[in-house]
mmCIF file of C-alpha atoms (C1' of nucleotides) in Angstrom:
data_model
loop_
_atom_site.group_PDB
_atom_site.id
_atom_site.type_symbol
_atom_site.label_atom_id
_atom_site.label_comp_id
_atom_site.label_asym_id
_atom_site.label_seq_id
_atom_site.Cartn_x
_atom_site.Cartn_y
_atom_site.Cartn_z
ATOM 1 C CA UNK A 156 -22.218 9.912 -23.174
ATOM 2 C CA UNK A 157 -18.677 10.105 -22.649
ATOM 3 C CA UNK A 158 -15.483 9.193 -20.056
ATOM 4 C CA UNK A 159 -15.595 13.052 -18.804
ATOM 5 C CA UNK A 160 -19.763 12.726 -17.835
ATOM 6 C CA UNK A 161 -19.148 8.851 -16.342
ATOM 7 C CA UNK A 162 -16.393 9.932 -14.038
ATOM 8 C CA UNK A 163 -18.297 13.066 -12.843
ATOM 9 C CA UNK A 164 -21.736 11.058 -12.781
ATOM 10 C CA UNK A 165 -19.664 8.432 -10.769
ATOM 11 C CA UNK A 166 -17.692 10.908 -8.855
ATOM 12 C CA UNK A 167 -14.367 9.113 -9.991
ATOM 13 C CA UNK A 168 -11.897 10.337 -12.372
ATOM 14 C CA UNK A 169 -11.520 9.644 -15.562
ATOM 15 C CA UNK A 170 -8.589 8.020 -15.558
ATOM 16 C CA UNK A 171 -10.254 5.627 -12.812
ATOM 17 C CA UNK A 172 -12.710 4.327 -15.271
ATOM 18 C CA UNK A 173 -9.745 4.070 -17.874
ATOM 19 C CA UNK A 174 -7.502 2.033 -14.585
ATOM 20 C CA UNK A 175 -11.130 -0.337 -14.437
ATOM 21 C CA UNK A 176 -11.156 -0.913 -18.145
ATOM 22 C CA UNK A 177 -7.464 -1.973 -18.195
ATOM 23 C CA UNK A 178 -7.798 -4.589 -15.795
ATOM 24 C CA UNK A 179 -11.284 -5.948 -16.643
ATOM 25 C CA UNK A 180 -13.772 -4.798 -14.023
ATOM 26 C CA UNK A 181 -15.558 -2.999 -16.851
ATOM 27 C CA UNK A 182 -16.202 -3.984 -20.260
ATOM 28 C CA UNK A 183 -14.180 -1.835 -22.915
ATOM 29 C CA UNK A 184 -17.333 0.230 -25.008
ATOM 30 C CA UNK A 185 -18.247 1.062 -27.557
ATOM 31 C CA UNK A 186 -16.278 3.831 -29.418
ATOM 32 C CA UNK A 187 -17.493 6.996 -31.751
ATOM 33 C CA UNK A 188 -16.594 7.488 -35.206
ATOM 34 C CA UNK A 189 -13.288 9.595 -33.337
ATOM 35 C CA UNK A 190 -12.147 6.966 -31.114
ATOM 36 C CA UNK A 191 -14.134 8.192 -27.721
ATOM 37 C CA UNK A 192 -15.042 5.266 -25.291
ATOM 38 C CA UNK A 193 -19.428 5.379 -25.286
ATOM 39 C CA UNK A 194 -21.037 5.455 -21.801
ATOM 40 C CA UNK A 195 -24.688 4.745 -21.134
ATOM 41 C CA UNK A 196 -26.085 4.860 -17.261
ATOM 42 C CA UNK A 197 -25.427 1.325 -16.422
ATOM 43 C CA UNK A 198 -22.147 1.967 -16.310
ATOM 44 C CA UNK A 199 -22.612 4.838 -13.805
ATOM 45 C CA UNK A 200 -24.716 1.538 -11.913
ATOM 46 C CA UNK A 201 -21.985 -0.456 -12.036
ATOM 47 C CA UNK A 202 -18.636 2.158 -11.361
ATOM 48 C CA UNK A 203 -21.283 3.066 -8.321
ATOM 49 C CA UNK A 204 -21.473 -0.506 -7.493
ATOM 50 C CA UNK A 205 -18.055 -0.690 -7.587
ATOM 51 C CA UNK A 206 -17.180 1.960 -5.403
ATOM 52 C CA UNK A 207 -19.939 1.461 -2.899
ATOM 53 C CA UNK A 208 -18.006 -2.493 -2.548
ATOM 54 C CA UNK A 209 -14.693 -0.992 -2.185
ATOM 55 C CA UNK A 210 -16.490 1.228 0.726
ATOM 56 C CA UNK A 211 -17.041 -2.374 2.460
ATOM 57 C CA UNK A 212 -13.514 -2.759 2.087
ATOM 58 C CA UNK A 213 -13.870 -5.398 -0.820
ATOM 59 C CA UNK A 214 -10.624 -5.118 -3.136
ATOM 60 C CA UNK A 215 -10.476 -4.779 -6.947
ATOM 61 C CA UNK A 216 -10.238 -8.329 -7.608
ATOM 62 C CA UNK A 217 -12.712 -9.260 -5.805
ATOM 63 C CA UNK A 218 -15.715 -7.055 -7.002
ATOM 64 C CA UNK A 219 -13.998 -8.427 -10.358
ATOM 65 C CA UNK A 220 -14.678 -11.964 -8.885
ATOM 66 C CA UNK A 221 -18.537 -11.098 -8.186
ATOM 67 C CA UNK A 222 -18.911 -9.065 -11.493
ATOM 68 C CA UNK A 223 -18.473 -12.559 -12.964
ATOM 69 C CA UNK A 224 -20.464 -14.450 -11.170
ATOM 70 C CA UNK A 225 -23.644 -11.998 -12.687
ATOM 71 C CA UNK A 226 -21.904 -12.272 -16.152
ATOM 72 C CA UNK A 227 -23.037 -16.030 -15.170
ATOM 73 C CA UNK A 228 -26.126 -15.214 -14.098
ATOM 74 C CA UNK A 229 -25.332 -17.128 -10.873
ATOM 75 C CA UNK A 230 -26.419 -14.677 -7.325
ATOM 76 C CA UNK A 231 -22.521 -14.133 -5.713
ATOM 77 C CA UNK A 232 -24.241 -13.713 -2.384
ATOM 78 C CA UNK A 233 -22.842 -16.784 -1.294
ATOM 79 C CA UNK A 234 -19.498 -15.136 -2.111
ATOM 80 C CA UNK A 235 -19.912 -11.563 -1.098
ATOM 81 C CA UNK A 236 -21.182 -13.505 2.582
ATOM 82 C CA UNK A 237 -17.424 -15.494 2.696
ATOM 83 C CA UNK A 238 -15.831 -12.551 2.018
ATOM 84 C CA UNK A 239 -17.592 -9.990 4.394
ATOM 85 C CA UNK A 240 -17.198 -12.773 6.767
ATOM 86 C CA UNK A 241 -13.495 -12.617 6.441
ATOM 87 C CA UNK A 242 -13.338 -9.055 6.457
ATOM 88 C CA UNK A 243 -15.573 -8.665 9.878
ATOM 89 C CA UNK A 244 -13.162 -11.609 10.934
ATOM 90 C CA UNK A 245 -9.994 -9.364 10.950
ATOM 91 C CA UNK A 246 -11.760 -6.059 11.720
ATOM 92 C CA UNK A 247 -13.320 -8.606 15.043
ATOM 93 C CA UNK A 248 -9.088 -9.407 16.030
ATOM 94 C CA UNK A 249 -8.572 -5.250 15.284
ATOM 95 C CA UNK A 250 -11.133 -4.118 17.523
ATOM 96 C CA UNK A 251 -10.463 -6.428 20.067
ATOM 97 C CA UNK A 252 -6.799 -5.317 20.019
ATOM 98 C CA UNK A 253 -7.618 -1.665 19.721
ATOM 99 C CA UNK A 254 -10.262 -2.339 22.268
ATOM 100 C CA UNK A 255 -7.390 -3.689 24.889
ATOM 101 C CA UNK A 256 -5.160 -0.986 23.632
ATOM 102 C CA UNK A 257 -7.403 1.793 24.761
ATOM 103 C CA UNK A 258 -7.927 0.845 27.710
ATOM 104 C CA UNK A 259 -4.308 0.511 28.353
ATOM 105 C CA UNK A 260 -4.300 4.276 27.170
ATOM 106 C CA UNK A 261 -6.992 5.635 29.384
ATOM 107 C CA UNK A 262 -4.696 4.139 32.355
ATOM 108 C CA UNK A 263 -1.699 5.032 31.192
ATOM 109 C CA UNK A 264 -3.456 7.788 30.684
ATOM 110 C CA UNK A 265 -4.103 8.374 33.917
ATOM 111 C CA UNK A 266 -0.481 7.462 35.530
ATOM 112 C CA UNK A 267 1.448 9.888 32.991
ATOM 113 C CA UNK A 268 -0.497 12.392 34.939
ATOM 114 C CA UNK A 269 0.570 11.202 38.522
ATOM 115 C CA UNK A 270 3.837 10.648 37.612
ATOM 116 C CA UNK A 271 5.308 12.978 35.431
ATOM 117 C CA UNK A 272 8.750 14.012 34.679
ATOM 118 C CA UNK A 273 11.758 13.109 32.344
ATOM 119 C CA UNK A 274 13.848 10.029 32.483
ATOM 120 C CA UNK A 275 14.064 7.137 29.947
ATOM 121 C CA UNK A 276 16.403 4.504 31.021
ATOM 122 C CA UNK A 277 13.833 1.690 32.206
ATOM 123 C CA UNK A 278 11.059 0.827 30.100
ATOM 124 C CA UNK A 279 12.414 1.669 26.832
ATOM 125 C CA UNK A 280 11.711 4.803 24.773
ATOM 126 C CA UNK A 281 8.310 5.046 25.812
ATOM 127 C CA UNK A 282 6.317 2.729 28.800
ATOM 128 C CA UNK A 283 2.896 3.296 26.497
ATOM 129 C CA UNK A 284 4.839 1.166 23.654
ATOM 130 C CA UNK A 285 6.696 -1.870 25.897
ATOM 131 C CA UNK A 286 3.151 -2.442 26.701
ATOM 132 C CA UNK A 287 2.763 -3.544 23.260
ATOM 133 C CA UNK A 288 5.437 -5.821 23.579
ATOM 134 C CA UNK A 289 3.635 -9.132 23.431
ATOM 135 C CA UNK A 290 0.448 -8.074 21.900
ATOM 136 C CA UNK A 291 -0.131 -9.570 18.435
ATOM 137 C CA UNK A 292 -0.074 -7.788 14.723
ATOM 138 C CA UNK A 293 -2.138 -4.623 14.308
ATOM 139 C CA UNK A 294 -2.404 -2.891 11.231
ATOM 140 C CA UNK A 295 -3.279 0.479 10.092
ATOM 141 C CA UNK A 296 -6.621 2.082 8.967
ATOM 142 C CA UNK A 297 -4.993 3.143 5.449
ATOM 143 C CA UNK B 139 26.638 -9.226 16.885
ATOM 144 C CA UNK B 140 26.354 -8.892 13.106
ATOM 145 C CA UNK B 141 23.195 -8.254 11.267
ATOM 146 C CA UNK B 142 22.475 -11.655 10.855
ATOM 147 C CA UNK B 143 21.712 -12.230 14.913
ATOM 148 C CA UNK B 144 20.723 -9.092 15.468
ATOM 149 C CA UNK B 145 17.480 -9.886 12.481
ATOM 150 C CA UNK B 146 17.010 -13.346 13.865
ATOM 151 C CA UNK B 147 16.604 -12.095 17.308
ATOM 152 C CA UNK B 148 14.627 -9.389 16.362
ATOM 153 C CA UNK B 149 12.260 -11.559 14.273
ATOM 154 C CA UNK B 150 13.299 -9.972 11.290
ATOM 155 C CA UNK B 151 14.846 -9.787 7.966
ATOM 156 C CA UNK B 152 18.195 -8.326 7.468
ATOM 157 C CA UNK B 153 17.232 -6.313 5.044
ATOM 158 C CA UNK B 154 14.673 -4.629 7.347
ATOM 159 C CA UNK B 155 17.764 -3.621 9.380
ATOM 160 C CA UNK B 156 19.583 -2.343 6.699
ATOM 161 C CA UNK B 157 16.575 -0.803 5.546
ATOM 162 C CA UNK B 158 16.055 0.953 9.209
ATOM 163 C CA UNK B 159 19.297 2.407 9.095
ATOM 164 C CA UNK B 160 18.738 4.109 5.572
ATOM 165 C CA UNK B 161 15.357 5.822 6.403
ATOM 166 C CA UNK B 162 17.037 7.188 10.523
ATOM 167 C CA UNK B 163 15.318 4.394 12.728
ATOM 168 C CA UNK B 164 18.381 3.131 13.552
ATOM 169 C CA UNK B 165 21.786 4.900 14.101
ATOM 170 C CA UNK B 166 24.699 3.709 11.715
ATOM 171 C CA UNK B 167 26.226 1.533 13.554
ATOM 172 C CA UNK B 168 30.024 0.563 14.515
ATOM 173 C CA UNK B 169 31.471 -1.255 11.565
ATOM 174 C CA UNK B 170 34.394 -4.561 12.129
ATOM 175 C CA UNK B 171 37.749 -4.233 9.895
ATOM 176 C CA UNK B 172 35.936 -6.021 7.155
ATOM 177 C CA UNK B 173 33.367 -3.357 7.034
ATOM 178 C CA UNK B 174 30.252 -6.049 8.965
ATOM 179 C CA UNK B 175 27.689 -3.820 11.118
ATOM 180 C CA UNK B 176 28.434 -4.449 14.749
ATOM 181 C CA UNK B 177 25.654 -4.542 17.211
ATOM 182 C CA UNK B 178 24.617 -4.856 20.905
ATOM 183 C CA UNK B 179 21.506 -5.842 22.957
ATOM 184 C CA UNK B 180 20.609 -2.599 22.742
ATOM 185 C CA UNK B 181 19.334 -2.310 19.395
ATOM 186 C CA UNK B 182 17.305 -6.169 19.539
ATOM 187 C CA UNK B 183 15.576 -3.928 22.137
ATOM 188 C CA UNK B 184 15.708 -1.165 19.738
ATOM 189 C CA UNK B 185 13.907 -2.870 16.696
ATOM 190 C CA UNK B 186 11.723 -4.624 18.892
ATOM 191 C CA UNK B 187 10.194 -1.815 20.761
ATOM 192 C CA UNK B 188 10.287 -1.046 16.439
ATOM 193 C CA UNK B 189 7.909 -3.909 15.639
ATOM 194 C CA UNK B 190 5.712 -3.423 19.033
ATOM 195 C CA UNK B 191 5.209 0.166 17.430
ATOM 196 C CA UNK B 192 4.535 -0.967 14.309
ATOM 197 C CA UNK B 193 1.723 -3.157 15.924
ATOM 198 C CA UNK B 194 0.229 -0.973 17.730
ATOM 199 C CA UNK B 195 -0.620 0.609 13.848
ATOM 200 C CA UNK B 196 2.445 3.424 14.575
ATOM 201 C CA UNK B 197 3.602 4.030 10.783
ATOM 202 C CA UNK B 198 7.525 4.627 10.416
ATOM 203 C CA UNK B 199 7.983 7.730 10.465
ATOM 204 C CA UNK B 200 5.639 8.415 13.639
ATOM 205 C CA UNK B 201 8.439 5.831 15.025
ATOM 206 C CA UNK B 202 11.478 7.768 14.130
ATOM 207 C CA UNK B 203 9.651 10.710 15.460
ATOM 208 C CA UNK B 204 9.429 8.718 18.510
ATOM 209 C CA UNK B 205 13.085 7.859 19.054
ATOM 210 C CA UNK B 206 13.507 11.658 18.235
ATOM 211 C CA UNK B 207 12.374 12.438 21.570
ATOM 212 C CA UNK B 208 14.509 9.821 23.169
ATOM 213 C CA UNK B 209 17.195 11.426 21.982
ATOM 214 C CA UNK B 210 16.680 14.624 23.091
ATOM 215 C CA UNK B 211 16.118 13.337 26.658
ATOM 216 C CA UNK B 212 12.193 14.064 26.385
ATOM 217 C CA UNK B 213 9.064 11.742 27.543
ATOM 218 C CA UNK B 214 7.332 10.791 23.675
ATOM 219 C CA UNK B 215 4.495 10.109 25.933
ATOM 220 C CA UNK B 216 2.749 12.799 24.974
ATOM 221 C CA UNK B 217 2.928 12.775 21.054
ATOM 222 C CA UNK B 218 3.224 9.137 21.079
ATOM 223 C CA UNK B 219 -0.504 10.012 22.812
ATOM 224 C CA UNK B 220 -1.603 11.905 20.471
ATOM 225 C CA UNK B 221 -0.676 9.698 17.759
ATOM 226 C CA UNK B 222 -2.194 6.706 19.152
ATOM 227 C CA UNK B 223 -5.777 8.942 19.878
ATOM 228 C CA UNK B 224 -5.558 10.058 16.932
ATOM 229 C CA UNK B 225 -5.413 6.348 15.113
ATOM 230 C CA UNK B 226 -8.178 5.324 17.772
ATOM 231 C CA UNK B 227 -10.290 8.284 16.781
ATOM 232 C CA UNK B 228 -9.905 6.851 13.201
ATOM 233 C CA UNK B 229 -10.588 2.661 13.917
ATOM 234 C CA UNK B 230 -13.495 4.211 16.091
ATOM 235 C CA UNK B 231 -15.180 5.250 12.717
ATOM 236 C CA UNK B 232 -14.252 2.039 11.313
ATOM 237 C CA UNK B 233 -15.865 -0.212 14.249
ATOM 238 C CA UNK B 234 -18.993 1.796 13.886
ATOM 239 C CA UNK B 235 -18.533 1.521 10.011
ATOM 240 C CA UNK B 236 -17.742 -2.527 10.258
ATOM 241 C CA UNK B 237 -20.805 -2.807 13.442
ATOM 242 C CA UNK B 238 -23.232 -1.374 11.092
ATOM 243 C CA UNK B 239 -21.949 -3.854 8.245
ATOM 244 C CA UNK B 240 -22.162 -6.134 10.117
ATOM 245 C CA UNK B 241 -25.422 -5.521 11.562
ATOM 246 C CA UNK B 242 -26.583 -5.802 7.789
ATOM 247 C CA UNK B 243 -24.891 -8.746 6.958
ATOM 248 C CA UNK B 244 -27.013 -10.845 9.258
ATOM 249 C CA UNK B 245 -29.463 -9.552 8.661
ATOM 250 C CA UNK B 246 -29.147 -10.275 4.942
ATOM 251 C CA UNK B 247 -27.926 -13.660 6.004
ATOM 252 C CA UNK B 248 -31.397 -14.520 7.294
ATOM 253 C CA UNK B 249 -32.862 -12.386 5.055
ATOM 254 C CA UNK B 250 -31.170 -15.206 1.778
ATOM 255 C CA UNK B 251 -31.720 -18.174 3.884
ATOM 256 C CA UNK B 252 -35.216 -16.717 3.898
ATOM 257 C CA UNK B 253 -36.017 -16.183 -0.153
ATOM 258 C CA UNK B 254 -33.413 -17.530 -2.523
ATOM 259 C CA UNK B 255 -33.107 -18.303 -5.868
ATOM 260 C CA UNK B 256 -31.038 -16.375 -8.910
ATOM 261 C CA UNK B 257 -31.917 -13.901 -10.949
ATOM 262 C CA UNK B 258 -29.414 -10.136 -11.313
ATOM 263 C CA UNK B 259 -31.875 -7.591 -13.139
ATOM 264 C CA UNK B 260 -33.542 -5.438 -9.505
ATOM 265 C CA UNK B 261 -30.990 -4.505 -7.437
ATOM 266 C CA UNK B 262 -27.202 -4.631 -8.928
ATOM 267 C CA UNK B 263 -25.041 -7.715 -8.652
ATOM 268 C CA UNK B 264 -25.871 -8.146 -5.370
ATOM 269 C CA UNK B 265 -28.678 -6.943 -2.891
ATOM 270 C CA UNK B 266 -26.057 -7.304 -0.289
ATOM 271 C CA UNK B 267 -23.358 -4.031 -1.384
ATOM 272 C CA UNK B 268 -26.729 -2.346 -2.848
ATOM 273 C CA UNK B 269 -26.997 -1.395 0.781
ATOM 274 C CA UNK B 270 -23.775 0.269 0.940
ATOM 275 C CA UNK B 271 -24.464 2.437 -1.354
ATOM 276 C CA UNK B 272 -25.056 5.730 0.870
ATOM 277 C CA UNK B 273 -22.543 4.445 3.377
ATOM 278 C CA UNK B 274 -19.242 6.558 4.177
ATOM 279 C CA UNK B 275 -15.760 5.328 3.141
ATOM 280 C CA UNK B 276 -13.688 2.023 5.115
ATOM 281 C CA UNK B 277 -10.961 1.051 4.233
ATOM 282 C CA UNK B 278 -9.199 -2.665 4.477
ATOM 283 C CA UNK B 279 -7.339 -3.626 7.167
ATOM 284 C CA UNK B 280 -3.876 -4.296 4.645
ATOM 285 C "C1'" DC C 126 -10.023 29.593 -38.909
ATOM 286 C "C1'" DT C 127 -8.478 29.513 -34.113
ATOM 287 C "C1'" DT C 128 -9.447 28.355 -28.874
ATOM 288 C "C1'" DG C 129 -10.511 25.431 -25.615
ATOM 289 C "C1'" DA C 130 -12.149 21.554 -23.160
ATOM 290 C "C1'" DC C 131 -12.002 17.671 -24.377
ATOM 291 C "C1'" DC C 132 -10.562 12.694 -25.811
ATOM 292 C "C1'" DT C 133 -6.393 9.206 -26.924
ATOM 293 C "C1'" DT C 134 -2.816 6.518 -25.512
ATOM 294 C "C1'" DC C 135 1.838 5.204 -23.325
ATOM 295 C "C1'" DC C 136 4.969 5.910 -19.283
ATOM 296 C "C1'" DA C 137 6.028 7.208 -14.823
ATOM 297 C "C1'" DG C 138 5.432 7.796 -10.183
ATOM 298 C "C1'" DT C 139 2.928 8.009 -5.658
ATOM 299 C "C1'" DC C 140 2.314 6.070 -0.723
ATOM 300 C "C1'" DG C 141 4.459 2.233 3.583
ATOM 301 C "C1'" DA C 142 7.244 -1.120 4.107
ATOM 302 C "C1'" DG C 143 10.187 -3.769 2.587
ATOM 303 C "C1'" DT C 144 12.052 -8.017 -0.431
ATOM 304 C "C1'" DG C 145 14.773 -9.704 -3.980
ATOM 305 C "C1'" DG C 146 19.225 -10.621 -6.718
ATOM 306 C "C1'" DA C 147 23.514 -9.631 -8.613
ATOM 307 C "C1'" DA C 148 28.420 -8.980 -8.118
ATOM 308 C "C1'" DG C 149 31.169 -9.441 -4.902
ATOM 309 C "C1'" DG C 150 34.874 -9.251 -0.189
ATOM 310 C "C1'" DA C 151 35.599 -12.035 4.476
ATOM 311 C "C1'" DT C 152 35.436 -15.370 7.550
ATOM 312 C "C1'" DT C 153 34.854 -20.481 9.700
ATOM 313 C "C1'" DA C 154 35.105 -24.786 8.701
ATOM 314 C "C1'" DC C 155 37.094 -29.321 6.796
ATOM 315 C "C1'" DG D 29 43.384 -23.857 -0.122
ATOM 316 C "C1'" DT D 30 38.704 -24.105 -0.913
ATOM 317 C "C1'" DA D 31 33.722 -24.400 -0.292
ATOM 318 C "C1'" DA D 32 29.678 -23.268 2.464
ATOM 319 C "C1'" DT D 33 28.738 -19.196 4.469
ATOM 320 C "C1'" DC D 34 27.750 -14.720 5.857
ATOM 321 C "C1'" DC D 35 28.154 -9.898 4.942
ATOM 322 C "C1'" DT D 36 28.686 -5.776 1.798
ATOM 323 C "C1'" DT D 37 26.609 -2.569 -1.747
ATOM 324 C "C1'" DC D 38 23.221 -1.100 -5.517
ATOM 325 C "C1'" DC D 39 19.206 -1.510 -8.307
ATOM 326 C "C1'" DA D 40 15.065 -2.903 -9.140
ATOM 327 C "C1'" DC D 41 10.552 -4.649 -7.586
ATOM 328 C "C1'" DT D 42 6.449 -6.239 -4.910
ATOM 329 C "C1'" DC D 43 1.739 -4.734 -3.410
ATOM 330 C "C1'" DG D 44 -2.793 -2.054 -4.218
ATOM 331 C "C1'" DA D 45 -5.166 1.986 -6.665
ATOM 332 C "C1'" DC D 46 -5.402 4.952 -8.850
ATOM 333 C "C1'" DT D 47 -2.745 9.286 -10.832
ATOM 334 C "C1'" DG D 48 -0.064 12.862 -13.213
ATOM 335 C "C1'" DG D 49 2.413 14.620 -17.654
ATOM 336 C "C1'" DA D 50 3.122 14.792 -22.608
ATOM 337 C "C1'" DA D 51 2.044 13.875 -27.168
ATOM 338 C "C1'" DG D 52 -1.596 14.224 -29.912
ATOM 339 C "C1'" DG D 53 -6.565 13.517 -31.984
ATOM 340 C "C1'" DT D 54 -11.398 15.534 -32.295
ATOM 341 C "C1'" DC D 55 -15.385 18.498 -31.334
ATOM 342 C "C1'" DA D 56 -18.178 22.424 -30.880
ATOM 343 C "C1'" DA D 57 -18.547 27.599 -30.088
ATOM 344 C "C1'" DG D 58 -16.993 32.322 -31.704
#
DNA sequence: CTTGACCTTCCAGTCGAGTGGAAGGATTAC
DNA sequence: GTAATCCTTCCACTCGACTGGAAGGTCAAG
């Protein structure tokens, strides 16, 4: 199959396939006489795998690592588990922070309902955010 | 105070201050005779505020919006609450996904302990990730 | 034989939030 | 007087994962 078919079957852009090849996620495939890339079912499988791994929050360089394990005939699960555990740890922090924020937010929701009116002198632009002053960093879902 | 002091007091790079000015987060300050930017306490407050808002996951353009509310003497809390609620909603999805992943992960941890050994034929590069095939997208904490 | 849908490469741009560095002016300390 | 340190502007680069577009080759259908 050609790049367009692979892309469609895996649900990605053909450009993405070439990009994966460029960064070493996919091996350079056979070409037709005309120079067209030729793929088979295993490539569909592979791209689908990459996308699944991405959904778990893995970066392409990590996925590449994992694929290298396979290359060497090793089970990458230990590595994968490390990566995922790290990820889960990071997310735990974020979850905790968000939980805290959510509690604060609903508390302030009630507060704001009870005590409305304009004015911006005392606690910065928004008292909501003033509460976050000492909290650790929290990043955004991209 | 000059830009270096402000930067240090707010815990950021001087470049960041200039960047904030460039994108309209900070107003252009007074200058000395020599063209140096001059700041006061309120700027420390402001940059600290921006950083706090970022910790809550707000983007700079959202923070700019919030500061514009203040400019107009309005309470931005309604807007802030909308933004935060959206954020919380997004995070909820991510939390749910992660919770699912974590359950899966610990289940597979036990599975992997019970049934070790190499081999890469049956379920893709890693059975851990094979499980994620049908899951919705999950993005990474940056 | 031409049209249109593919394919190729290469170059450049996107988003967000900065950061690095060069070239040059100002101020302070010794 | 001169060296160190700060400041200025401007331009370009970073990260990650693509995506857009131009210029050109190829292939099957009509």
